[in-house]
PDB file of C-alpha atoms in Angstrom:
ATOM      1  CA  MET B   1      19.784   5.790 -10.439  1.00 93.00           C
ATOM      2  CA  ASN B   2      20.271   3.503 -13.324  1.00 97.00           C
ATOM      3  CA  ILE B   3      18.003   0.211 -13.454  1.00 98.00           C
ATOM      4  CA  LEU B   4      19.072  -2.997 -15.002  1.00 98.00           C
ATOM      5  CA  VAL B   5      15.708  -5.465 -14.848  1.00 98.00           C
ATOM      6  CA  THR B   6      16.695  -8.469 -15.149  1.00 97.00           C
ATOM      7  CA  ARG B   7      13.222  -9.998 -15.161  1.00 94.00           C
ATOM      8  CA  PRO B   8      11.239 -12.600 -18.318  1.00 91.00           C
ATOM      9  CA  SER B   9       9.881 -10.849 -20.620  1.00 88.00           C
ATOM     10  CA  PRO B  10       7.474  -9.085 -21.317  1.00 88.00           C
ATOM     11  CA  ALA B  11       7.166  -8.636 -17.499  1.00 90.00           C
ATOM     12  CA  GLY B  12      10.481  -6.825 -16.974  1.00 94.00           C
ATOM     13  CA  GLU B  13       9.897  -4.734 -20.379  1.00 96.00           C
ATOM     14  CA  MET B  14       6.722  -3.120 -18.814  1.00 96.00           C
ATOM     15  CA  LEU B  15       8.321  -2.372 -15.927  1.00 96.00           C
ATOM     16  CA  VAL B  16      11.136  -1.341 -18.215  1.00 97.00           C
ATOM     17  CA  SER B  17       8.317   1.343 -19.945  1.00 97.00           C
ATOM     18  CA  ARG B  18       7.252   2.574 -16.792  1.00 97.00           C
ATOM     19  CA  LEU B  19      10.543   3.522 -15.119  1.00 97.00           C
ATOM     20  CA  ARG B  20      11.190   5.767 -18.193  1.00 97.00           C
ATOM     21  CA  ALA B  21       7.551   6.993 -18.093  1.00 97.00           C
ATOM     22  CA  LEU B  22       8.360   8.411 -14.575  1.00 95.00           C
ATOM     23  CA  GLY B  23      11.922   9.769 -15.690  1.00 95.00           C
ATOM     24  CA  GLN B  24      14.401   7.081 -13.848  1.00 96.00           C
ATOM     25  CA  VAL B  25      17.050   5.237 -16.376  1.00 97.00           C
ATOM     26  CA  ALA B  26      16.373   2.044 -17.054  1.00 98.00           C
ATOM     27  CA  TRP B  27      16.847  -1.263 -19.401  1.00 98.00           C
ATOM     28  CA  SER B  28      15.441  -5.052 -19.424  1.00 97.00           C
ATOM     29  CA  PHE B  29      17.887  -7.846 -19.287  1.00 98.00           C
ATOM     30  CA  PRO B  30      16.043 -11.276 -19.171  1.00 97.00           C
ATOM     31  CA  LEU B  31      17.675 -13.778 -17.834  1.00 96.00           C
ATOM     32  CA  ILE B  32      15.552 -16.694 -18.257  1.00 93.00           C
ATOM     33  CA  GLU B  33      12.629 -17.531 -21.157  1.00 92.00           C
ATOM     34  CA  PHE B  34       9.902 -18.914 -21.506  1.00 92.00           C
ATOM     35  CA  THR B  35       8.083 -22.605 -23.411  1.00 93.00           C
ATOM     36  CA  PRO B  36       5.514 -25.483 -23.253  1.00 96.00           C
ATOM     37  CA  GLY B  37       5.318 -27.471 -20.284  1.00 96.00           C
ATOM     38  CA  ARG B  38       6.217 -31.273 -21.083  1.00 95.00           C
ATOM     39  CA  GLU B  39       2.708 -32.067 -18.949  1.00 96.00           C
ATOM     40  CA  LEU B  40       0.369 -30.211 -20.476  1.00 96.00           C
ATOM     41  CA  ASN B  41      -1.157 -32.743 -22.355  1.00 96.00           C
ATOM     42  CA  VAL B  42      -2.118 -34.206 -19.219  1.00 97.00           C
ATOM     43  CA  LEU B  43      -4.310 -31.500 -18.026  1.00 97.00           C
ATOM     44  CA  PRO B  44      -7.949 -31.567 -18.848  1.00 97.00           C
ATOM     45  CA  GLU B  45      -7.645 -34.969 -18.034  1.00 96.00           C
ATOM     46  CA  ARG B  46      -6.135 -34.110 -14.099  1.00 96.00           C
ATOM     47  CA  LEU B  47      -8.872 -31.254 -14.156  1.00 96.00           C
ATOM     48  CA  SER B  48     -11.559 -33.118 -15.054  1.00 95.00           C
ATOM     49  CA  VAL B  49     -10.823 -36.322 -11.948  1.00 95.00           C
ATOM     50  CA  LEU B  50     -11.348 -32.457  -9.283  1.00 96.00           C
ATOM     51  CA  GLY B  51     -14.491 -32.398  -7.594  1.00 94.00           C
ATOM     52  CA  GLN B  52     -16.231 -29.898  -5.348  1.00 93.00           C
ATOM     53  CA  ASP B  53     -13.591 -31.013  -2.236  1.00 93.00           C
ATOM     54  CA  ASP B  54     -10.445 -30.737  -4.314  1.00 97.00           C
ATOM     55  CA  MET B  55      -7.696 -27.114  -5.332  1.00 97.00           C
ATOM     56  CA  VAL B  56      -6.193 -25.907  -7.945  1.00 97.00           C
ATOM     57  CA  PHE B  57      -2.907 -24.346  -7.373  1.00 97.00           C
ATOM     58  CA  ALA B  58      -1.256 -21.524  -9.561  1.00 96.00           C
ATOM     59  CA  LEU B  59       2.251 -20.775  -8.757  1.00 93.00           C
ATOM     60  CA  SER B  60       2.742 -18.060 -11.618  1.00 90.00           C
ATOM     61  CA  GLN B  61       0.990 -16.217 -14.153  1.00 90.00           C
ATOM     62  CA  HIS B  62       3.525 -18.118 -16.988  1.00 92.00           C
ATOM     63  CA  ALA B  63       1.560 -21.582 -15.868  1.00 95.00           C
ATOM     64  CA  VAL B  64      -1.633 -19.891 -15.962  1.00 97.00           C
ATOM     65  CA  SER B  65      -0.593 -18.250 -19.257  1.00 95.00           C
ATOM     66  CA  PHE B  66      -0.029 -21.955 -20.399  1.00 97.00           C
ATOM     67  CA  ALA B  67      -2.011 -24.016 -18.952  1.00 98.00           C
ATOM     68  CA  HIS B  68      -5.158 -21.138 -20.606  1.00 98.00           C
ATOM     69  CA  ALA B  69      -3.257 -22.041 -23.578  1.00 97.00           C
ATOM     70  CA  HIS B  70      -3.443 -25.175 -23.847  1.00 97.00           C
ATOM     71  CA  LEU B  71      -7.511 -25.545 -22.766  1.00 97.00           C
ATOM     72  CA  GLN B  72      -8.111 -23.164 -25.751  1.00 97.00           C
ATOM     73  CA  GLN B  73      -6.449 -25.003 -27.807  1.00 96.00           C
ATOM     74  CA  THR B  74      -8.321 -28.320 -26.680  1.00 96.00           C
ATOM     75  CA  HIS B  75     -11.938 -26.490 -26.374  1.00 96.00           C
ATOM     76  CA  THR B  76     -11.565 -27.692 -22.299  1.00 95.00           C
ATOM     77  CA  HIS B  77     -13.178 -25.177 -19.575  1.00 95.00           C
ATOM     78  CA  TRP B  78     -11.786 -24.247 -16.382  1.00 97.00           C
ATOM     79  CA  PRO B  79     -13.900 -26.727 -13.780  1.00 96.00           C
ATOM     80  CA  LEU B  80     -15.941 -24.727 -11.448  1.00 94.00           C
ATOM     81  CA  GLN B  81     -16.069 -27.374  -8.888  1.00 91.00           C
ATOM     82  CA  PRO B  82     -12.288 -27.097  -7.327  1.00 96.00           C
ATOM     83  CA  ALA B  83     -11.169 -24.467  -4.964  1.00 96.00           C
ATOM     84  CA  TYR B  84      -8.489 -22.269  -6.729  1.00 97.00           C
ATOM     85  CA  PHE B  85      -5.504 -20.259  -4.749  1.00 96.00           C
ATOM     86  CA  ALA B  86      -2.388 -18.530  -6.529  1.00 95.00           C
ATOM     87  CA  ILE B  87       1.182 -17.850  -4.977  1.00 91.00           C
ATOM     88  CA  GLY B  88       0.012 -13.905  -4.862  1.00 88.00           C
ATOM     89  CA  ARG B  89      -1.971 -11.058  -6.030  1.00 87.00           C
ATOM     90  CA  THR B  90      -1.127 -11.342  -9.787  1.00 86.00           C
ATOM     91  CA  THR B  91      -1.173 -14.656 -10.561  1.00 92.00           C
ATOM     92  CA  ALA B  92      -4.831 -14.816  -8.890  1.00 94.00           C
ATOM     93  CA  LEU B  93      -5.358 -11.974 -11.383  1.00 94.00           C
ATOM     94  CA  ALA B  94      -4.631 -13.561 -14.329  1.00 95.00           C
ATOM     95  CA  LEU B  95      -5.738 -16.823 -13.229  1.00 97.00           C
ATOM     96  CA  HIS B  96      -9.855 -15.365 -12.663  1.00 97.00           C
ATOM     97  CA  THR B  97      -9.581 -13.397 -15.509  1.00 96.00           C
ATOM     98  CA  ALA B  98      -9.332 -16.708 -17.866  1.00 96.00           C
ATOM     99  CA  SER B  99     -11.080 -18.917 -15.670  1.00 95.00           C
ATOM    100  CA  GLY B 100     -14.057 -16.421 -14.489  1.00 95.00           C
ATOM    101  CA  ILE B 101     -13.853 -18.156 -11.137  1.00 96.00           C
ATOM    102  CA  GLU B 102     -12.765 -16.776  -7.628  1.00 96.00           C
ATOM    103  CA  VAL B 103      -9.050 -16.789  -7.023  1.00 97.00           C
ATOM    104  CA  ARG B 104      -8.233 -17.285  -3.455  1.00 95.00           C
ATOM    105  CA  TYR B 105      -4.755 -15.766  -2.814  1.00 94.00           C
ATOM    106  CA  PRO B 106      -2.093 -14.440   0.443  1.00 91.00           C
ATOM    107  CA  LEU B 107      -2.615 -10.781   1.033  1.00 85.00           C
ATOM    108  CA  ASP B 108       1.374 -10.510   1.988  1.00 75.00           C
ATOM    109  CA  GLN B 109       3.853 -11.920   0.262  1.00 73.00           C
ATOM    110  CA  GLU B 110       4.039 -14.437  -2.814  1.00 75.00           C
ATOM    111  CA  ILE B 111       5.227 -17.564  -1.722  1.00 80.00           C
ATOM    112  CA  SER B 112       4.808 -20.540  -0.685  1.00 87.00           C
ATOM    113  CA  GLU B 113       5.146 -20.164   3.462  1.00 89.00           C
ATOM    114  CA  VAL B 114       2.518 -17.511   3.117  1.00 88.00           C
ATOM    115  CA  LEU B 115      -0.019 -19.109   0.872  1.00 91.00           C
ATOM    116  CA  LEU B 116       0.249 -21.978   3.027  1.00 93.00           C
ATOM    117  CA  GLN B 117      -1.172 -19.946   5.661  1.00 92.00           C
ATOM    118  CA  LEU B 118      -4.250 -19.097   4.471  1.00 93.00           C
ATOM    119  CA  PRO B 119      -7.272 -20.897   6.498  1.00 92.00           C
ATOM    120  CA  GLU B 120      -8.757 -22.773   3.579  1.00 93.00           C
ATOM    121  CA  LEU B 121      -4.999 -24.689   3.911  1.00 94.00           C
ATOM    122  CA  GLN B 122      -4.502 -26.428   7.047  1.00 94.00           C
ATOM    123  CA  ASN B 123      -8.047 -29.054   7.200  1.00 93.00           C
ATOM    124  CA  ILE B 124      -6.868 -31.029   3.711  1.00 95.00           C
ATOM    125  CA  GLN B 125      -7.364 -34.150   4.457  1.00 96.00           C
ATOM    126  CA  GLY B 126      -8.447 -37.001   1.624  1.00 95.00           C
ATOM    127  CA  LYS B 127      -8.372 -33.841  -0.804  1.00 96.00           C
ATOM    128  CA  ARG B 128      -6.463 -34.134  -3.850  1.00 97.00           C
ATOM    129  CA  ALA B 129      -4.225 -31.142  -5.374  1.00 97.00           C
ATOM    130  CA  LEU B 130      -3.819 -30.003  -8.510  1.00 97.00           C
ATOM    131  CA  ILE B 131       0.095 -27.563  -8.626  1.00 97.00           C
ATOM    132  CA  LEU B 132       0.346 -25.712 -12.102  1.00 97.00           C
ATOM    133  CA  ARG B 133       3.782 -24.807 -11.914  1.00 95.00           C
ATOM    134  CA  GLY B 134       7.166 -24.827 -14.366  1.00 93.00           C
ATOM    135  CA  ASN B 135       9.776 -27.281 -14.220  1.00 89.00           C
ATOM    136  CA  GLY B 136      11.565 -27.503 -11.149  1.00 77.00           C
ATOM    137  CA  GLY B 137      11.427 -24.636  -8.091  1.00 71.00           C
ATOM    138  CA  ARG B 138      11.016 -25.327  -5.149  1.00 73.00           C
ATOM    139  CA  GLU B 139       8.671 -28.399  -3.422  1.00 87.00           C
ATOM    140  CA  LEU B 140       7.168 -27.046   0.324  1.00 91.00           C
ATOM    141  CA  LEU B 141       3.595 -26.485  -1.257  1.00 93.00           C
ATOM    142  CA  GLY B 142       3.596 -29.805  -1.786  1.00 94.00           C
ATOM    143  CA  GLU B 143       5.810 -31.498   0.119  1.00 95.00           C
ATOM    144  CA  THR B 144       3.352 -29.348   3.396  1.00 95.00           C
ATOM    145  CA  LEU B 145       0.033 -30.329   1.352  1.00 96.00           C
ATOM    146  CA  VAL B 146       0.944 -34.352   1.636  1.00 96.00           C
ATOM    147  CA  ALA B 147       2.149 -33.782   4.749  1.00 96.00           C
ATOM    148  CA  ARG B 148      -1.095 -32.095   5.256  1.00 96.00           C
ATOM    149  CA  GLY B 149      -3.153 -35.558   4.214  1.00 96.00           C
ATOM    150  CA  ALA B 150      -3.796 -34.432   0.830  1.00 96.00           C
ATOM    151  CA  GLN B 151      -3.241 -36.202  -2.738  1.00 96.00           C
ATOM    152  CA  VAL B 152      -1.161 -34.756  -4.765  1.00 96.00           C
ATOM    153  CA  GLU B 153       0.153 -33.732  -8.438  1.00 95.00           C
ATOM    154  CA  PHE B 154       1.820 -31.489 -10.906  1.00 95.00           C
ATOM    155  CA  CYS B 155       1.417 -30.579 -13.952  1.00 96.00           C
ATOM    156  CA  GLU B 156       4.522 -29.104 -15.445  1.00 96.00           C
ATOM    157  CA  CYS B 157       2.751 -26.228 -17.139  1.00 97.00           C
ATOM    158  CA  TYR B 158       6.055 -24.557 -18.872  1.00 95.00           C
ATOM    159  CA  GLN B 159       9.946 -24.895 -18.849  1.00 94.00           C
ATOM    160  CA  ARG B 160      11.964 -22.201 -18.200  1.00 90.00           C
ATOM    161  CA  ALA B 161      15.306 -22.251 -19.389  1.00 89.00           C
ATOM    162  CA  GLY B 162      18.229 -19.031 -19.371  1.00 90.00           C
ATOM    163  CA  LYS B 163      19.413 -17.036 -22.001  1.00 93.00           C
ATOM    164  CA  VAL B 164      22.978 -17.168 -23.735  1.00 94.00           C
ATOM    165  CA  TYR B 165      25.508 -14.316 -23.059  1.00 96.00           C
ATOM    166  CA  ASP B 166      28.687 -13.534 -23.538  1.00 97.00           C
ATOM    167  CA  GLY B 167      29.316 -12.393 -19.925  1.00 97.00           C
ATOM    168  CA  ALA B 168      32.181 -10.358 -20.092  1.00 97.00           C
ATOM    169  CA  GLN B 169      31.084  -8.510 -23.051  1.00 97.00           C
ATOM    170  CA  GLU B 170      27.519  -8.028 -20.870  1.00 98.00           C
ATOM    171  CA  ALA B 171      28.936  -6.631 -17.832  1.00 98.00           C
ATOM    172  CA  MET B 172      30.760  -3.874 -19.566  1.00 97.00           C
ATOM    173  CA  ARG B 173      27.789  -3.356 -21.373  1.00 98.00           C
ATOM    174  CA  TRP B 174      26.160  -2.500 -18.272  1.00 98.00           C
ATOM    175  CA  HIS B 175      29.491  -1.102 -16.372  1.00 97.00           C
ATOM    176  CA  THR B 176      29.434   1.300 -18.658  1.00 97.00           C
ATOM    177  CA  ARG B 177      26.384   2.497 -19.190  1.00 97.00           C
ATOM    178  CA  GLY B 178      26.636   3.152 -14.824  1.00 97.00           C
ATOM    179  CA  VAL B 179      24.142   0.559 -13.821  1.00 98.00           C
ATOM    180  CA  ASP B 180      23.666   0.685 -10.111  1.00 98.00           C
ATOM    181  CA  THR B 181      20.565  -0.912  -9.382  1.00 98.00           C
ATOM    182  CA  LEU B 182      19.668  -4.484 -10.046  1.00 98.00           C
ATOM    183  CA  VAL B 183      16.471  -5.814  -9.780  1.00 98.00           C
ATOM    184  CA  VAL B 184      16.312  -9.859  -9.410  1.00 97.00           C
ATOM    185  CA  THR B 185      13.336 -11.886  -8.874  1.00 93.00           C
ATOM    186  CA  SER B 186      14.008 -15.446  -8.374  1.00 90.00           C
ATOM    187  CA  GLY B 187      17.245 -17.636  -7.263  1.00 92.00           C
ATOM    188  CA  GLU B 188      17.708 -18.829 -10.492  1.00 90.00           C
ATOM    189  CA  MET B 189      18.158 -15.982 -11.540  1.00 95.00           C
ATOM    190  CA  LEU B 190      20.082 -14.538  -8.957  1.00 97.00           C
ATOM    191  CA  ARG B 191      22.900 -17.508  -9.519  1.00 96.00           C
ATOM    192  CA  GLN B 192      22.731 -16.867 -12.970  1.00 96.00           C
ATOM    193  CA  LEU B 193      23.721 -13.316 -12.719  1.00 97.00           C
ATOM    194  CA  PHE B 194      26.105 -13.962 -10.566  1.00 98.00           C
ATOM    195  CA  THR B 195      27.519 -16.769 -12.659  1.00 97.00           C
ATOM    196  CA  LEU B 196      27.728 -14.829 -16.286  1.00 97.00           C
ATOM    197  CA  ILE B 197      28.830 -12.142 -14.641  1.00 98.00           C
ATOM    198  CA  PRO B 198      33.315 -12.446 -15.029  1.00 98.00           C
ATOM    199  CA  ARG B 199      34.996 -12.277 -11.329  1.00 97.00           C
ATOM    200  CA  TRP B 200      36.484  -8.529 -11.866  1.00 97.00           C
ATOM    201  CA  TYR B 201      33.334  -6.942 -13.125  1.00 97.00           C
ATOM    202  CA  ARG B 202      31.565  -9.495 -10.345  1.00 97.00           C
ATOM    203  CA  GLU B 203      33.772  -8.128  -7.900  1.00 96.00           C
ATOM    204  CA  ASN B 204      34.454  -4.496  -8.844  1.00 96.00           C
ATOM    205  CA  TRP B 205      31.009  -3.367 -10.224  1.00 98.00           C
ATOM    206  CA  LEU B 206      28.125  -6.364  -9.637  1.00 98.00           C
ATOM    207  CA  LEU B 207      28.322  -7.291  -5.548  1.00 98.00           C
ATOM    208  CA  ARG B 208      28.493  -3.284  -5.582  1.00 98.00           C
ATOM    209  CA  CYS B 209      25.342  -1.934  -7.197  1.00 98.00           C
ATOM    210  CA  ARG B 210      22.278  -1.870  -5.047  1.00 98.00           C
ATOM    211  CA  LEU B 211      19.980  -5.195  -5.434  1.00 98.00           C
ATOM    212  CA  LEU B 212      16.317  -5.074  -4.925  1.00 98.00           C
ATOM    213  CA  VAL B 213      14.850  -9.096  -4.631  1.00 97.00           C
ATOM    214  CA  VAL B 214      10.948  -9.911  -3.893  1.00 92.00           C
ATOM    215  CA  SER B 215      11.967 -11.870  -1.017  1.00 89.00           C
ATOM    216  CA  GLU B 216      13.839 -12.611   2.373  1.00 91.00           C
ATOM    217  CA  ARG B 217      15.019 -15.992   1.281  1.00 90.00           C
ATOM    218  CA  LEU B 218      15.777 -14.264  -1.863  1.00 95.00           C
ATOM    219  CA  ALA B 219      18.060 -11.425  -0.120  1.00 97.00           C
ATOM    220  CA  HIS B 220      19.359 -14.332   2.022  1.00 97.00           C
ATOM    221  CA  LEU B 221      20.888 -15.954  -0.682  1.00 97.00           C
ATOM    222  CA  ALA B 222      22.492 -12.577  -2.048  1.00 98.00           C
ATOM    223  CA  ARG B 223      24.498 -11.949   0.460  1.00 98.00           C
ATOM    224  CA  GLU B 224      25.829 -15.760   0.300  1.00 97.00           C
ATOM    225  CA  LEU B 225      26.992 -14.457  -3.266  1.00 97.00           C
ATOM    226  CA  GLY B 226      28.165 -11.209  -1.352  1.00 97.00           C
ATOM    227  CA  TRP B 227      26.023  -8.575  -2.166  1.00 98.00           C
ATOM    228  CA  HIS B 228      25.364  -5.981   1.023  1.00 97.00           C
ATOM    229  CA  ASP B 229      22.874  -3.250  -0.471  1.00 97.00           C
ATOM    230  CA  ILE B 230      19.949  -5.715  -0.581  1.00 98.00           C
ATOM    231  CA  GLN B 231      16.432  -4.099  -0.449  1.00 97.00           C
ATOM    232  CA  VAL B 232      12.846  -6.508  -0.606  1.00 95.00           C
ATOM    233  CA  ALA B 233      10.345  -5.577  -2.402  1.00 94.00           C
ATOM    234  CA  GLU B 234       6.592  -5.875  -1.083  1.00 88.00           C
ATOM    235  CA  ASN B 235       5.927  -8.634  -3.749  1.00 83.00           C
ATOM    236  CA  ALA B 236       6.860  -9.648  -7.098  1.00 83.00           C
ATOM    237  CA  ASP B 237       4.942  -7.968  -9.107  1.00 86.00           C
ATOM    238  CA  ASN B 238       5.518  -4.701 -11.250  1.00 92.00           C
ATOM    239  CA  ASP B 239       3.431  -2.562  -8.702  1.00 91.00           C
ATOM    240  CA  ALA B 240       5.267  -3.557  -5.989  1.00 90.00           C
ATOM    241  CA  LEU B 241       8.804  -3.498  -7.616  1.00 95.00           C
ATOM    242  CA  LEU B 242       8.213  -0.048  -9.020  1.00 96.00           C
ATOM    243  CA  ARG B 243       7.380   1.248  -5.027  1.00 95.00           C
ATOM    244  CA  ALA B 244      10.418   0.372  -4.067  1.00 95.00           C
ATOM    245  CA  LEU B 245      12.788   1.691  -7.729  1.00 94.00           C
ATOM    246  CA  GLN B 246      10.783   5.615  -6.431  1.00 87.00           C
TER     247      GLN B 246
END
């Protein structure tokens, strides 16, 4: 098994390092990179108005890291009053480490649908919710919170942009190295990979690889694009990916 990990730095490199330590053949090929978000400057103000009945949601580790760095630069603390929620265990741990505050998160898959099933999010009429996220992304969480009566604001804490590669050159490189397993953790990256690889390599190599993804929604997209050998990991963190790859 020769594994190509497409998740961004540093998580991608960390997974590759752990795989190699277990004797696996693996390479890192990050498809996107991150920069500070356009709304970080308003984050301290938006946090300051939240009370004990309100909520803060972190949708990724990157949202937490960029938000926390900005709060440190502006000598601002995470407020103690609102309830904190995260999309999954890894993001929750990052937010708890940054803030020292208890963070609620779903124990199953790291997706909005499962997060929205938490008992604390069923009766939220009149509460304020601040969602920390990147540019773009799904709107399901915000739309559902609004439908349940909450007042929702977003804060773009980071931006993600596709890294530029020569598709033919990269296809030749990974095909020659015998890559037969791909790790992809978002729909954005899956579409980018599909588009990047020229048609001949796509049909004769890429779509024949085993594909490890992190949700049924992503698996459905992969099937639509033409993959057949698809496995869904329990979660999006490196521990779950490592278990699936073993």
